[in-house]
Every structure is written in C-alpha cells, then in structure tokens.
Amino acid sequence: MSDSIADIVNGVVDGSLSDEQVIRYLKKIFDEGLDEYSTIKLTESMRDSGQVLSWPKEWSHLVVDKHSTGGVGDKVSIVLAPALAACGLKVPMISGRGLGHTGGTLDKLESIAGFRVDLSIDQMRVQIEQIGLAMIGQTDALVPADRRMYALRDVTNTIASIPLITSSIVSKKAAEGLSALVLDVKHGRAAFMEDRKQAQALGQSMADVANGMGISTSVVLSTMDQPLGCAVGNALEIVESVETLCGRGPHDLEELVCVQGGILLEASGIVEDMDKGALMIHNSLNDSSAFTKFLEMVDAQGGNHDDFASDYSMLSSLGLLDENLLSTEIYADKNGWIDDIDAMSIALACLELGSGRKVLTDTVDHSVGAIIEAQIGDEVDIGDTLIVIYHRNELPKGLSESVCSAFSISSEPVDLESRITQIIR
Ligand code: URA
C-alpha cells in the first residue's frame, strides 16, 4: 500500500477519487492497521497536501507546539503557550473547538471580548515574529486531505483507528513546521481513550511517526477522570488560566504546564534537562513574564485587554463573568475527605447549560459553567460548598443531583496523586 500512498492522498485532495474509493481505503486501514513506515508516508503525504509553514533559519530548533487529546477543564494550552514564548520559544499554536463533553481552546479564547482566532497564516507569521506566539483555528490552507478524510471517517465509524488518528493529528502539527512537539494523551472516564493501554499505544504511535518525520516528540500520559483544575466552562477557564499565569493556579494544572513546557525547553536545547525546563516555566508563571506574553497575545489578536488590566486576582473584577448569571451552590451531605469528582458528570451538566456543543452547529454560551470549591483530598464538613454552578436560566430538573453525585466523600484522608502516569520520550 505504501507505494501508492502519495497518489491516494493526491486523489483525496484533487477530487479524482470518489467518496466510495476513499472510504474503501480508510476501511482497509481501519480493519488491517498500517505499519509504522506506511503511517509515516501517509502522514507526510497528508502534511504536504496543503501549505507547510517555514520559519527563519535561526529558529530551526525553537518552533514548538503541543497537542492534547482533550478533556474536561483542560486549559493547559492557554497557560503553556505564553509561558513557552516567555522562555524564548516560538509557538504557532493551531487549536480546535469543543464538541460533546470536551472543551475547545478556541471557544475558551473567544470568551475574551473581541479575541480573533481567524488570523491568516501571514498574520500569524508576523505576530510570531513580533511576540513569539499566536493561537488560531485551523485554516483551509493547511492539510486539506485531513478535512475530507476526517469527514468520511466520521460518517463511516472509522475514527477509532490508531494509524488514522496518528496521521490526522501529526500531519496537522507537522504542517506548522515544528522542531519539537509534546503530546498530552489523556486516559480515564472523560478521555477520548478511556483505557490506559490504548492511550499508551496511541501516544507511542504518534511519537514514533512524529520523531520519524524529524520532529523531536515526547508524550505525557495523564489521567482524565476528574476535571483539570477547578474551573469548567469557557470564561471561567480563562479566569483560571490567568490565575495560573500569575502563579496562583491549581496544582494539577500547573504541574502539567511545567512538565510539558520543561520537555519542550529541553528538546529545543534551551536547558539541559526537563527538570531545569520545568523550573524555568514555573519561574515564568511567578515573575509575570508569562502573563505579560498572554496580554501581548490578547492585544495582538484584538481581545479586550482592559478586562485583565486591574485586579486580576478577583474573579468578578475580570469582566469575564456575566453579572446576569444565576448561581447555585451544591453542598456536602456528609463529613470526610473528597476522594473523587467525576469529570464526565460535571462536563455533561455544563454541556446541558450551554457551555459546549452537542452538534457542531450549536452556539456556545461562554459564561456558564462551574467552579469546584472542594478538590480531591480536601476535608469537608456537612454543608460546605462543593461546587458553584453558573447558569442562565432555571436549572434543568435533576442537574443539581447529578452534579452532587459526581462528588465522592471518603471517611479516610485521601493522598494526592500526580495526574501524570507516564512520560514517553
Ligand atoms: N482529532 C483529530 O484531529 N483527528 C482524529 O483523527 C482524532 C482526533
């Protein structure tokens, strides 16, 4: 199959292959798999189906990005990209929108009034030369082959194939002209891949293919059973991202940012090892350099910068929270220690309130969502607030009960564990 891969991808893009022919090809890969050599050929052909970005020679080791397989409360990109730029790296980050229970970076950024994610490639290039980062949506110019292939996979139930997912994700990252990439592959109840072994196989496949294409790539496997951080919902997640950019973020979010950033700083040769890199990222969150980069990006992409200018430690002073929203607190019904918070129940409740899309054409209410007040390991008494739900209308029947049942309270103290289960390098 490998000899004709480039021809097939050309046929996908120039329309000389019919939908039936493309589907036959996709089904063959779905049923039989694809070896590493052929997956690299497929991914390279997909990358070359559109524009491939190139950067000044002196940046040859500095252009980096990350990809997450997605989850609940996953705002790592919004903190990591400015922190990387503050440490001297160049970050052309192309992200996606949320669908189903999974949030999307673009939707979160668009909760900042005026923020534009539809920059052209040329505008992105100029912005990266000026400030070191840009966060935009997928453009028609990059990897057109993936658009047709993904749409056909979607309607033929052939999404869940490791070589097809690998070629889809890695071709889009490779088209950014990266020198290094970190992949955050989640596993757990609210992850794209629930099973850790499957997530590991996907991570290994993406790392093998991206490294085989000359991009220095590592994988961080991390759990997605509980929401990441405390905020779920677009504007609320921007507020938590700002808090994290100012050194006051929740521990689990900060750990993922520092570790992924440390890996990229090592891969770029800026530091000798990832621990030194993680420290450098941590420092950028505490000396306001990462936050300054974030403000520069908001400004450059048309966002209302004033929202962040004054007292950003007060959530309500950010102007991101809608004063017309209603709020409902959910209380602990027994004494003990929080030992689980089911991300899926919280995500589905927020989706019901309008924070995400059930189908691609849905519009998003950027303001609604939830703030978790009692995190894993916290000791609570009966009547303590577990979570505050921000909503626009009366809560749908049963929603409070389902959010309350997301929390499990143990009679024993609970040890805090890292969300990172493995790093593949
Ligand atoms: N995300 C992608 O971009 N492609 C896939 O195939 C799956 C998830």
Tab-separated table of C-alpha atoms and ligand atoms in Angstrom:
chain	number	residue	atom	x	y	z
A	1	MET	CA	0.000	0.000	0.000
A	2	SER	CA	2.940	2.327	0.755
A	3	ASP	CA	3.956	2.859	-2.914
A	4	SER	CA	0.637	4.437	-3.802
A	5	ILE	CA	0.010	6.415	-0.611
A	6	ALA	CA	1.027	9.778	-2.099
A	7	ASP	CA	-1.208	9.111	-5.143
A	8	ILE	CA	-4.160	8.249	-2.917
A	9	VAL	CA	-3.739	11.421	-0.849
A	10	ASN	CA	-3.444	13.456	-4.065
A	11	GLY	CA	-6.668	11.821	-5.256
A	12	VAL	CA	-8.369	12.750	-1.968
A	13	VAL	CA	-7.450	16.415	-2.423
A	14	ASP	CA	-7.912	16.867	-6.198
A	15	GLY	CA	-11.251	15.012	-6.147
A	16	SER	CA	-10.170	12.319	-8.631
A	17	LEU	CA	-11.054	9.664	-6.022
A	18	SER	CA	-14.766	9.226	-5.285
A	19	ASP	CA	-16.103	9.096	-1.714
A	20	GLU	CA	-16.541	5.322	-2.137
A	21	GLN	CA	-12.886	4.878	-3.140
A	22	VAL	CA	-11.612	6.982	-0.216
A	23	ILE	CA	-13.897	5.106	2.203
A	24	ARG	CA	-12.592	1.754	0.890
A	25	TYR	CA	-9.028	2.924	1.606
A	26	LEU	CA	-9.906	4.208	5.095
A	27	LYS	CA	-11.780	0.984	5.956
A	28	LYS	CA	-8.808	-1.131	4.850
A	29	ILE	CA	-6.566	0.789	7.295
A	30	PHE	CA	-9.258	0.620	9.988
A	31	ASP	CA	-9.598	-3.176	9.593
A	32	GLU	CA	-5.987	-4.185	8.906
A	33	GLY	CA	-3.934	-1.432	10.575
A	34	LEU	CA	-0.872	0.166	8.961
A	35	ASP	CA	2.816	-0.385	9.733
A	36	GLU	CA	4.974	2.465	11.025
A	37	TYR	CA	6.738	3.080	7.687
A	38	SER	CA	3.436	3.395	5.813
A	39	THR	CA	1.904	5.553	8.573
A	40	ILE	CA	4.851	7.950	8.224
A	41	LYS	CA	4.346	8.010	4.414
A	42	LEU	CA	0.608	8.664	4.866
A	43	THR	CA	1.263	11.419	7.420
A	44	GLU	CA	3.914	13.083	5.217
A	45	SER	CA	1.599	12.976	2.197
A	46	MET	CA	-1.240	14.493	4.233
A	47	ARG	CA	1.085	17.218	5.576
A	48	ASP	CA	2.182	18.015	2.009
A	49	SER	CA	-1.418	18.190	0.733
A	50	GLY	CA	-1.510	21.893	1.670
A	51	GLN	CA	0.730	24.712	2.838
A	52	VAL	CA	3.638	23.739	5.113
A	53	LEU	CA	4.921	26.593	7.256
A	54	SER	CA	8.583	27.519	7.229
A	55	TRP	CA	10.399	29.767	9.662
A	56	PRO	CA	13.616	31.827	9.777
A	57	LYS	CA	16.763	29.623	9.806
A	58	GLU	CA	17.860	30.933	13.204
A	59	TRP	CA	14.642	29.469	14.704
A	60	SER	CA	15.332	25.946	13.398
A	61	HIS	CA	15.349	24.469	16.943
A	62	LEU	CA	12.854	26.885	18.541
A	63	VAL	CA	9.439	26.305	16.912
A	64	VAL	CA	7.270	24.161	19.198
A	65	ASP	CA	3.670	23.190	19.919
A	66	LYS	CA	1.614	20.765	21.993
A	67	HIS	CA	-1.471	18.705	21.360
A	68	SER	CA	-3.935	17.328	23.877
A	69	THR	CA	-6.406	14.563	23.158
A	70	GLY	CA	-8.844	16.695	25.179
A	71	GLY	CA	-10.804	16.544	28.361
A	72	VAL	CA	-12.765	18.465	30.970
A	73	GLY	CA	-11.304	21.729	32.255
A	74	ASP	CA	-8.208	21.244	30.074
A	75	LYS	CA	-6.806	24.757	29.747
A	76	VAL	CA	-3.108	23.744	29.598
A	77	SER	CA	-2.557	25.309	26.132
A	78	ILE	CA	-3.769	28.738	27.265
A	79	VAL	CA	-1.138	28.834	30.015
A	80	LEU	CA	1.624	26.861	28.298
A	81	ALA	CA	1.850	28.818	25.012
A	82	PRO	CA	2.567	32.214	26.680
A	83	ALA	CA	4.936	30.575	29.187
A	84	LEU	CA	6.923	28.962	26.336
A	85	ALA	CA	7.082	32.276	24.468
A	86	ALA	CA	8.273	33.984	27.675
A	87	CYS	CA	11.111	31.404	27.783
A	88	GLY	CA	12.217	32.263	24.236
A	89	LEU	CA	10.395	29.641	22.142
A	90	LYS	CA	8.204	30.331	19.081
A	91	VAL	CA	4.688	28.914	19.322
A	92	PRO	CA	2.396	28.750	16.255
A	93	MET	CA	-0.473	27.027	18.075
A	94	ILE	CA	-3.368	25.830	15.921
A	95	SER	CA	-6.244	24.553	18.059
A	96	GLY	CA	-9.769	23.209	17.768
A	97	ARG	CA	-13.283	23.795	19.078
A	98	GLY	CA	-15.133	21.820	21.706
A	99	LEU	CA	-17.549	19.041	20.825
A	100	GLY	CA	-19.591	16.863	23.179
A	101	HIS	CA	-18.231	16.762	26.717
A	102	THR	CA	-14.781	18.004	25.625
A	103	GLY	CA	-13.980	21.719	25.697
A	104	GLY	CA	-12.026	23.519	22.964
A	105	THR	CA	-9.224	26.071	23.273
A	106	LEU	CA	-10.752	28.350	20.596
A	107	ASP	CA	-14.093	28.587	22.420
A	108	LYS	CA	-12.293	29.458	25.651
A	109	LEU	CA	-10.232	32.195	23.973
A	110	GLU	CA	-13.349	33.616	22.290
A	111	SER	CA	-14.866	34.322	25.704
A	112	ILE	CA	-12.413	37.255	25.772
A	113	ALA	CA	-14.375	40.073	24.088
A	114	GLY	CA	-13.040	40.774	20.581
A	115	PHE	CA	-10.438	37.965	20.564
A	116	ARG	CA	-9.924	36.747	16.976
A	117	VAL	CA	-8.830	33.192	16.198
A	118	ASP	CA	-9.276	33.502	12.406
A	119	LEU	CA	-5.888	35.050	11.580
A	120	SER	CA	-4.402	34.193	8.194
A	121	ILE	CA	-1.129	32.278	8.081
A	122	ASP	CA	0.661	35.509	7.084
A	123	GLN	CA	-0.865	37.416	10.025
A	124	MET	CA	0.155	34.575	12.336
A	125	ARG	CA	3.715	34.652	10.964
A	126	VAL	CA	4.026	38.419	11.585
A	127	GLN	CA	2.614	38.045	15.122
A	128	ILE	CA	5.071	35.254	15.974
A	129	GLU	CA	7.957	37.378	14.713
A	130	GLN	CA	6.742	40.224	16.948
A	131	ILE	CA	5.748	38.450	20.181
A	132	GLY	CA	6.656	34.753	19.824
A	133	LEU	CA	3.183	33.194	19.853
A	134	ALA	CA	-0.215	33.041	18.193
A	135	MET	CA	-3.224	30.865	18.989
A	136	ILE	CA	-5.523	30.400	15.996
A	137	GLY	CA	-8.030	27.997	14.411
A	138	GLN	CA	-7.379	25.503	11.623
A	139	THR	CA	-7.132	27.257	8.243
A	140	ASP	CA	-8.231	25.853	4.859
A	141	ALA	CA	-4.645	26.145	3.635
A	142	LEU	CA	-3.246	23.500	5.997
A	143	VAL	CA	-3.734	19.734	5.466
A	144	PRO	CA	-6.834	19.806	3.214
A	145	ALA	CA	-6.560	15.992	2.893
A	146	ASP	CA	-7.483	15.603	6.589
A	147	ARG	CA	-10.707	17.577	6.209
A	148	ARG	CA	-12.148	15.196	3.593
A	149	MET	CA	-10.731	12.065	5.216
A	150	TYR	CA	-11.946	13.040	8.715
A	151	ALA	CA	-15.462	13.863	7.421
A	152	LEU	CA	-15.655	10.467	5.688
A	153	ARG	CA	-14.307	8.684	8.784
A	154	ASP	CA	-16.919	10.444	10.879
A	155	VAL	CA	-19.831	9.083	8.826
A	156	THR	CA	-18.378	5.579	8.399
A	157	ASN	CA	-17.418	4.852	12.021
A	158	THR	CA	-13.712	4.668	11.229
A	159	ILE	CA	-12.490	7.345	13.658
A	160	ALA	CA	-11.139	4.914	16.269
A	161	SER	CA	-8.090	3.667	14.373
A	162	ILE	CA	-4.616	4.348	15.774
A	163	PRO	CA	-2.870	4.880	12.370
A	164	LEU	CA	-5.718	7.129	11.144
A	165	ILE	CA	-5.761	9.216	14.342
A	166	THR	CA	-1.957	9.397	14.262
A	167	SER	CA	-1.793	10.607	10.654
A	168	SER	CA	-4.647	13.092	11.231
A	169	ILE	CA	-3.132	14.706	14.328
A	170	VAL	CA	0.571	14.542	13.411
A	171	SER	CA	0.079	15.817	9.824
A	172	LYS	CA	-1.615	18.981	11.174
A	173	LYS	CA	1.179	19.585	13.695
A	174	ALA	CA	3.892	18.800	11.103
A	175	ALA	CA	2.369	21.389	8.726
A	176	GLU	CA	3.178	24.037	11.364
A	177	GLY	CA	6.896	23.455	10.611
A	178	LEU	CA	7.715	22.392	14.187
A	179	SER	CA	11.081	21.357	15.585
A	180	ALA	CA	9.596	19.896	18.793
A	181	LEU	CA	6.185	18.677	19.931
A	182	VAL	CA	4.696	17.416	23.179
A	183	LEU	CA	1.546	15.288	23.134
A	184	ASP	CA	-0.722	15.178	26.197
A	185	VAL	CA	-2.575	11.890	25.802
A	186	LYS	CA	-5.346	11.501	28.363
A	187	HIS	CA	-6.875	8.302	29.674
A	188	GLY	CA	-9.773	7.820	32.067
A	189	ARG	CA	-13.537	8.197	32.305
A	190	ALA	CA	-13.744	11.521	30.453
A	191	ALA	CA	-10.893	10.925	27.979
A	192	PHE	CA	-11.075	10.208	24.248
A	193	MET	CA	-9.422	6.878	25.142
A	194	GLU	CA	-10.670	5.535	28.461
A	195	ASP	CA	-8.230	2.668	28.655
A	196	ARG	CA	-4.644	3.472	29.648
A	197	LYS	CA	-3.110	0.760	27.404
A	198	GLN	CA	-4.954	2.142	24.367
A	199	ALA	CA	-3.854	5.695	25.209
A	200	GLN	CA	-0.274	4.434	25.568
A	201	ALA	CA	-0.473	2.725	22.152
A	202	LEU	CA	-1.813	5.927	20.567
A	203	GLY	CA	0.877	8.041	22.271
A	204	GLN	CA	3.640	5.662	21.170
A	205	SER	CA	2.347	5.615	17.586
A	206	MET	CA	2.157	9.444	17.393
A	207	ALA	CA	5.638	9.783	18.941
A	208	ASP	CA	7.161	7.195	16.552
A	209	VAL	CA	5.635	8.839	13.489
A	210	ALA	CA	6.416	12.448	14.505
A	211	ASN	CA	10.002	11.528	15.510
A	212	GLY	CA	10.294	9.569	12.224
A	213	MET	CA	9.405	12.823	10.433
A	214	GLY	CA	12.171	14.713	12.229
A	215	ILE	CA	10.087	16.425	14.942
A	216	SER	CA	11.519	15.847	18.427
A	217	THR	CA	8.387	14.477	20.120
A	218	SER	CA	7.513	13.281	23.632
A	219	VAL	CA	4.254	12.047	25.107
A	220	VAL	CA	2.826	12.788	28.544
A	221	LEU	CA	0.154	10.295	29.567
A	222	SER	CA	-2.182	11.821	32.129
A	223	THR	CA	-5.440	10.930	33.834
A	224	MET	CA	-8.768	12.458	32.859
A	225	ASP	CA	-11.085	11.003	35.485
A	226	GLN	CA	-11.533	14.295	37.358
A	227	PRO	CA	-11.788	17.806	35.854
A	228	LEU	CA	-8.408	19.524	35.447
A	229	GLY	CA	-8.175	22.413	37.904
A	230	CYS	CA	-11.316	23.942	39.430
A	231	ALA	CA	-12.991	25.734	36.513
A	232	VAL	CA	-15.152	24.144	33.804
A	233	GLY	CA	-16.749	26.456	31.222
A	234	ASN	CA	-15.159	28.857	28.766
A	235	ALA	CA	-14.881	32.270	30.523
A	236	LEU	CA	-14.356	30.597	33.898
A	237	GLU	CA	-11.452	28.624	32.426
A	238	ILE	CA	-9.879	31.825	31.086
A	239	VAL	CA	-10.056	33.256	34.601
A	240	GLU	CA	-8.322	30.151	35.984
A	241	SER	CA	-5.737	30.329	33.192
A	242	VAL	CA	-4.978	33.935	34.162
A	243	GLU	CA	-4.657	32.893	37.802
A	244	THR	CA	-2.200	30.167	36.731
A	245	LEU	CA	-0.255	32.588	34.523
A	246	CYS	CA	0.133	34.699	37.669
A	247	GLY	CA	1.473	31.811	39.782
A	248	ARG	CA	-1.772	31.127	41.629
A	249	GLY	CA	-3.093	28.184	39.659
A	250	PRO	CA	-4.302	24.826	40.926
A	251	HIS	CA	-1.532	22.303	41.473
A	252	ASP	CA	-2.616	19.724	38.866
A	253	LEU	CA	-2.848	22.306	36.079
A	254	GLU	CA	0.472	23.910	36.995
A	255	GLU	CA	2.193	20.513	37.079
A	256	LEU	CA	1.048	19.638	33.540
A	257	VAL	CA	2.124	23.074	32.259
A	258	CYS	CA	5.572	22.878	33.885
A	259	VAL	CA	6.289	19.284	32.829
A	260	GLN	CA	5.160	19.749	29.202
A	261	GLY	CA	6.998	23.080	28.988
A	262	GLY	CA	10.122	21.532	30.540
A	263	ILE	CA	10.124	18.778	27.918
A	264	LEU	CA	9.900	21.326	25.078
A	265	LEU	CA	12.632	23.553	26.540
A	266	GLU	CA	14.936	20.508	26.758
A	267	ALA	CA	14.043	19.365	23.218
A	268	SER	CA	14.884	22.872	21.948
A	269	GLY	CA	18.281	22.852	23.648
A	270	ILE	CA	17.453	25.868	25.850
A	271	VAL	CA	18.067	23.806	29.009
A	272	GLU	CA	19.994	20.566	29.659
A	273	ASP	CA	17.140	18.569	31.083
A	274	MET	CA	13.378	18.719	31.542
A	275	ASP	CA	13.580	19.444	35.285
A	276	LYS	CA	15.510	22.652	34.604
A	277	GLY	CA	12.968	23.432	31.881
A	278	ALA	CA	10.059	22.849	34.255
A	279	LEU	CA	11.657	25.241	36.752
A	280	MET	CA	12.107	27.860	34.016
A	281	ILE	CA	8.403	27.584	33.119
A	282	HIS	CA	7.477	27.759	36.822
A	283	ASN	CA	9.546	30.928	37.174
A	284	SER	CA	7.812	32.490	34.157
A	285	LEU	CA	4.476	31.981	35.954
A	286	ASN	CA	5.799	33.708	39.057
A	287	ASP	CA	7.759	36.631	37.601
A	288	SER	CA	4.809	37.817	35.422
A	289	SER	CA	6.694	37.212	32.142
A	290	ALA	CA	4.217	34.514	31.022
A	291	PHE	CA	1.250	36.745	31.928
A	292	THR	CA	2.827	39.643	30.007
A	293	LYS	CA	3.113	37.401	26.910
A	294	PHE	CA	-0.542	36.407	27.335
A	295	LEU	CA	-1.562	40.093	27.457
A	296	GLU	CA	0.531	40.806	24.349
A	297	MET	CA	-1.258	37.980	22.541
A	298	VAL	CA	-4.726	39.166	23.655
A	299	ASP	CA	-3.837	42.650	22.437
A	300	ALA	CA	-2.391	41.452	19.102
A	301	GLN	CA	-5.457	39.293	18.387
A	302	GLY	CA	-7.976	42.070	19.079
A	303	GLY	CA	-9.072	40.977	22.554
A	304	ASN	CA	-10.237	43.376	25.222
A	305	HIS	CA	-7.080	43.778	27.182
A	306	ASP	CA	-8.682	46.054	29.822
A	307	ASP	CA	-10.534	43.059	31.270
A	308	PHE	CA	-7.243	41.831	32.676
A	309	ALA	CA	-5.550	45.096	33.488
A	310	SER	CA	-6.562	45.855	37.048
A	311	ASP	CA	-7.079	43.460	39.922
A	312	TYR	CA	-6.922	40.109	38.199
A	313	SER	CA	-6.927	38.208	41.471
A	314	MET	CA	-10.649	38.922	41.851
A	315	LEU	CA	-12.662	36.728	39.524
A	316	SER	CA	-15.543	39.159	39.372
A	317	SER	CA	-13.312	42.100	38.521
A	318	LEU	CA	-12.203	40.439	35.296
A	319	GLY	CA	-15.302	41.442	33.404
A	320	LEU	CA	-15.373	37.882	32.064
A	321	LEU	CA	-18.154	36.822	34.362
A	322	ASP	CA	-21.640	37.743	33.291
A	323	GLU	CA	-23.492	39.667	36.014
A	324	ASN	CA	-26.830	38.343	34.751
A	325	LEU	CA	-25.924	34.759	35.535
A	326	LEU	CA	-27.618	32.833	38.291
A	327	SER	CA	-25.534	30.724	40.641
A	328	THR	CA	-26.362	27.587	42.589
A	329	GLU	CA	-24.173	26.076	45.286
A	330	ILE	CA	-24.055	22.350	45.919
A	331	TYR	CA	-23.234	21.318	49.485
A	332	ALA	CA	-21.535	18.310	51.106
A	333	ASP	CA	-24.043	15.919	52.650
A	334	LYS	CA	-21.506	14.266	54.974
A	335	ASN	CA	-18.194	14.883	56.718
A	336	GLY	CA	-14.993	13.452	55.239
A	337	TRP	CA	-12.387	13.873	52.513
A	338	ILE	CA	-13.123	14.315	48.802
A	339	ASP	CA	-11.810	11.210	47.050
A	340	ASP	CA	-13.377	11.512	43.598
A	341	ILE	CA	-15.032	14.087	41.333
A	342	ASP	CA	-16.477	12.542	38.196
A	343	ALA	CA	-15.395	14.725	35.270
A	344	MET	CA	-17.989	13.253	32.934
A	345	SER	CA	-20.975	14.194	35.177
A	346	ILE	CA	-19.679	17.760	35.576
A	347	ALA	CA	-18.956	18.076	31.841
A	348	LEU	CA	-22.397	16.784	30.833
A	349	ALA	CA	-24.073	19.196	33.272
A	350	CYS	CA	-22.095	22.147	31.828
A	351	LEU	CA	-22.931	20.973	28.288
A	352	GLU	CA	-26.621	20.938	29.277
A	353	LEU	CA	-26.279	24.550	30.492
A	354	GLY	CA	-24.889	25.557	27.079
A	355	SER	CA	-21.121	25.714	27.665
A	356	GLY	CA	-20.406	23.343	24.768
A	357	ARG	CA	-21.796	21.846	21.572
A	358	LYS	CA	-23.853	18.677	21.272
A	359	VAL	CA	-23.550	19.024	17.480
A	360	LEU	CA	-21.067	21.151	15.520
A	361	THR	CA	-23.667	23.806	14.609
A	362	ASP	CA	-24.674	24.580	18.252
A	363	THR	CA	-23.770	28.011	19.619
A	364	VAL	CA	-21.805	28.225	22.845
A	365	ASP	CA	-22.718	30.255	25.944
A	366	HIS	CA	-19.251	31.368	27.008
A	367	SER	CA	-20.266	32.458	30.515
A	368	VAL	CA	-21.922	29.397	32.023
A	369	GLY	CA	-20.038	26.606	33.805
A	370	ALA	CA	-18.929	25.565	37.260
A	371	ILE	CA	-16.218	26.258	39.823
A	372	ILE	CA	-15.183	23.347	42.020
A	373	GLU	CA	-14.675	24.642	45.567
A	374	ALA	CA	-13.628	21.369	47.232
A	375	GLN	CA	-10.873	19.480	45.411
A	376	ILE	CA	-9.612	15.902	45.749
A	377	GLY	CA	-8.014	15.458	49.190
A	378	ASP	CA	-9.852	18.416	50.780
A	379	GLU	CA	-11.559	17.790	54.116
A	380	VAL	CA	-15.202	18.877	54.147
A	381	ASP	CA	-17.990	19.115	56.726
A	382	ILE	CA	-21.699	18.722	56.072
A	383	GLY	CA	-22.953	21.942	54.481
A	384	ASP	CA	-19.611	23.031	52.986
A	385	THR	CA	-19.807	24.180	49.368
A	386	LEU	CA	-18.526	21.553	46.928
A	387	ILE	CA	-19.154	23.391	43.667
A	388	VAL	CA	-20.854	26.535	42.356
A	389	ILE	CA	-22.823	26.217	39.116
A	390	TYR	CA	-23.172	29.383	36.979
A	391	HIS	CA	-26.277	29.224	34.778
A	392	ARG	CA	-28.505	31.488	32.696
A	393	ASN	CA	-31.954	30.009	33.330
A	394	GLU	CA	-33.518	27.840	35.994
A	395	LEU	CA	-31.500	24.619	36.333
A	396	PRO	CA	-32.861	21.663	34.349
A	397	LYS	CA	-34.543	19.002	36.525
A	398	GLY	CA	-32.080	16.576	38.103
A	399	LEU	CA	-28.969	18.608	37.208
A	400	SER	CA	-28.077	19.591	40.814
A	401	GLU	CA	-28.479	15.975	41.923
A	402	SER	CA	-26.276	14.699	39.133
A	403	VAL	CA	-23.552	17.308	39.901
A	404	CYS	CA	-23.776	16.434	43.613
A	405	SER	CA	-23.373	12.725	42.855
A	406	ALA	CA	-20.153	13.500	40.930
A	407	PHE	CA	-18.504	14.022	44.347
A	408	SER	CA	-17.471	11.045	46.437
A	409	ILE	CA	-16.585	11.681	50.096
A	410	SER	CA	-14.423	9.172	51.996
A	411	SER	CA	-14.273	8.741	55.757
A	412	GLU	CA	-10.454	8.382	55.477
A	413	PRO	CA	-7.925	11.052	54.480
A	414	VAL	CA	-7.010	10.868	50.779
A	415	ASP	CA	-3.486	11.042	49.301
A	416	LEU	CA	-2.968	13.416	46.382
A	417	GLU	CA	-1.539	11.766	43.274
A	418	SER	CA	0.077	13.269	40.196
A	419	ARG	CA	-2.132	13.115	37.113
A	420	ILE	CA	0.908	12.124	35.059
A	421	THR	CA	1.106	8.333	34.704
A	422	GLN	CA	3.939	8.037	32.178
A	423	ILE	CA	6.272	10.089	30.016
A	424	ILE	CA	7.297	8.520	26.675
A	425	ARG	CA	10.473	10.142	25.313
B	1	URA	N1	-8.506	14.546	16.493
B	1	URA	C1	-8.055	14.711	15.218
B	1	URA	O1	-7.644	15.803	14.833
B	1	URA	N2	-8.071	13.644	14.391
B	1	URA	C2	-8.505	12.418	14.769
B	1	URA	O2	-8.480	11.504	13.965
B	1	URA	C3	-8.975	12.261	16.098
B	1	URA	C4	-8.958	13.354	16.949
